[in-house]
Amino acid sequence: MSLSKLKKGDMVMVLAGKDKGKSGKILSVIPEKNRITIEKVNIIKKHKRPDQKTKGGIVEKEAFIHISNAGLLCNKCNKAVRIQSKKLDDGKKIRICSKCKEVI
Ligand SMILES: [Zn+2]
């Protein structure tokens, strides 16, 4: 799957690693590095020093995963699926599930 097909806000499923099988929304994308963060996936704990605004302590945060470890989720199939892109008559491009042909 090419990166251009995944964007912020898409629902994806994790395909590899410790969070395999989890799904969530893409929070951010770094196209140059092929990396994304997904809501509640690959959580890391960071020790934060107190500063003037916050008390510090341990904060949990989503770490980046490689884009090839996630697949776009089809709500109908309820799993990560291959995506096809389809050009509509008006020239607009849409993404559809290659299995059930549902628009994603
Ligand atoms: Zn589907």
Short mmCIF file of C-alpha atoms and ligand atoms in Angstrom, two decimals:
data_model
loop_
_atom_site.label_atom_id
_atom_site.label_comp_id
_atom_site.label_asym_id
_atom_site.label_seq_id
_atom_site.Cartn_x
_atom_site.Cartn_y
_atom_site.Cartn_z
CA MET A 1 0.00 0.00 0.00
CA SER A 2 1.44 3.34 -0.88
CA LEU A 3 1.67 5.98 1.76
CA SER A 4 -0.41 8.47 -0.13
CA LYS A 5 -3.40 6.30 0.61
CA LEU A 6 -3.08 6.66 4.36
CA LYS A 7 -3.81 9.95 5.97
CA LYS A 8 -4.54 11.53 9.29
CA GLY A 9 -7.90 10.44 10.66
CA ASP A 10 -8.00 7.11 8.82
CA MET A 11 -8.90 4.01 10.81
CA VAL A 12 -6.15 1.44 10.56
CA MET A 13 -5.29 -1.95 12.01
CA VAL A 14 -1.84 -2.87 13.29
CA LEU A 15 -0.41 -5.81 11.35
CA ALA A 16 2.81 -6.49 13.23
CA GLY A 17 4.55 -5.89 16.52
CA LYS A 18 3.35 -5.91 20.09
CA ASP A 19 0.09 -4.16 19.25
CA LYS A 20 -0.79 -6.47 16.38
CA GLY A 21 -4.55 -6.69 15.90
CA LYS A 22 -5.32 -3.36 17.55
CA SER A 23 -7.06 -0.73 15.57
CA GLY A 24 -7.28 3.01 15.91
CA LYS A 25 -7.25 6.34 14.25
CA ILE A 26 -4.13 7.79 12.66
CA LEU A 27 -3.00 10.76 14.71
CA SER A 28 -0.10 11.93 12.60
CA VAL A 29 1.86 11.03 9.49
CA ILE A 30 5.47 11.72 8.54
CA PRO A 31 5.51 10.99 4.81
CA GLU A 32 9.29 11.43 4.41
CA LYS A 33 9.94 8.75 7.00
CA ASN A 34 6.99 6.49 6.23
CA ARG A 35 5.92 6.67 9.84
CA ILE A 36 2.62 7.17 11.57
CA THR A 37 1.20 7.33 15.06
CA ILE A 38 -2.06 5.59 15.85
CA GLU A 39 -4.34 6.39 18.75
CA LYS A 40 -3.59 4.11 21.76
CA VAL A 41 -1.07 2.07 19.77
CA ASN A 42 2.63 1.64 20.59
CA ILE A 43 2.32 3.61 23.81
CA ILE A 44 5.57 4.61 25.40
CA LYS A 45 6.11 6.07 28.80
CA LYS A 46 8.22 9.14 29.04
CA HIS A 47 9.63 10.72 32.11
CA LYS A 48 8.95 14.36 31.98
CA ARG A 49 10.84 16.91 33.99
CA PRO A 50 8.68 19.37 35.81
CA ASP A 51 8.61 22.81 34.29
CA GLN A 52 6.80 26.02 35.00
CA LYS A 53 3.56 24.77 33.49
CA THR A 54 3.42 21.11 34.50
CA LYS A 55 4.37 19.03 37.47
CA GLY A 56 6.27 16.46 35.45
CA GLY A 57 6.16 12.74 36.07
CA ILE A 58 5.39 9.95 33.67
CA VAL A 59 3.46 10.75 30.53
CA GLU A 60 2.13 8.19 28.09
CA LYS A 61 2.46 8.93 24.47
CA GLU A 62 1.98 7.24 21.12
CA ALA A 63 5.26 6.39 19.42
CA PHE A 64 5.71 6.19 15.67
CA ILE A 65 5.42 2.90 13.85
CA HIS A 66 6.41 2.11 10.30
CA ILE A 67 3.60 2.54 7.84
CA SER A 68 4.02 -1.00 6.49
CA ASN A 69 2.97 -2.31 9.90
CA ALA A 70 -0.52 -0.87 9.54
CA GLY A 71 -3.31 -1.42 7.09
CA LEU A 72 -6.41 0.56 6.32
CA LEU A 73 -9.40 -0.87 8.13
CA CYS A 74 -12.59 -1.74 6.30
CA ASN A 75 -15.61 -1.36 8.59
CA LYS A 76 -17.59 -3.93 6.66
CA CYS A 77 -14.88 -6.61 6.59
CA ASN A 78 -13.75 -5.54 10.09
CA LYS A 79 -10.10 -6.07 9.23
CA ALA A 80 -7.20 -4.55 7.37
CA VAL A 81 -7.78 -4.88 3.66
CA ARG A 82 -6.14 -4.09 0.37
CA ILE A 83 -7.26 -0.84 -1.08
CA GLN A 84 -8.11 -0.02 -4.64
CA SER A 85 -8.51 3.45 -5.89
CA LYS A 86 -11.26 4.25 -8.26
CA LYS A 87 -11.80 7.31 -10.37
CA LEU A 88 -15.32 8.63 -10.45
CA ASP A 89 -16.94 10.11 -13.52
CA ASP A 90 -16.33 13.61 -12.17
CA GLY A 91 -12.60 12.89 -11.84
CA LYS A 92 -12.68 12.53 -8.07
CA LYS A 93 -10.67 9.65 -6.66
CA ILE A 94 -12.06 7.38 -3.98
CA ARG A 95 -10.64 4.42 -2.10
CA ILE A 96 -12.52 1.19 -2.02
CA CYS A 97 -11.99 -2.12 -0.25
CA SER A 98 -10.68 -4.68 -2.71
CA LYS A 99 -12.80 -7.37 -1.03
CA CYS A 100 -16.25 -5.93 -0.48
CA LYS A 101 -15.91 -2.83 -2.70
CA GLU A 102 -17.08 -0.63 0.13
CA VAL A 103 -15.91 2.99 -0.03
CA ILE A 104 -13.36 3.69 2.69
ZN ZN B 1 -14.31 -4.60 2.94
#
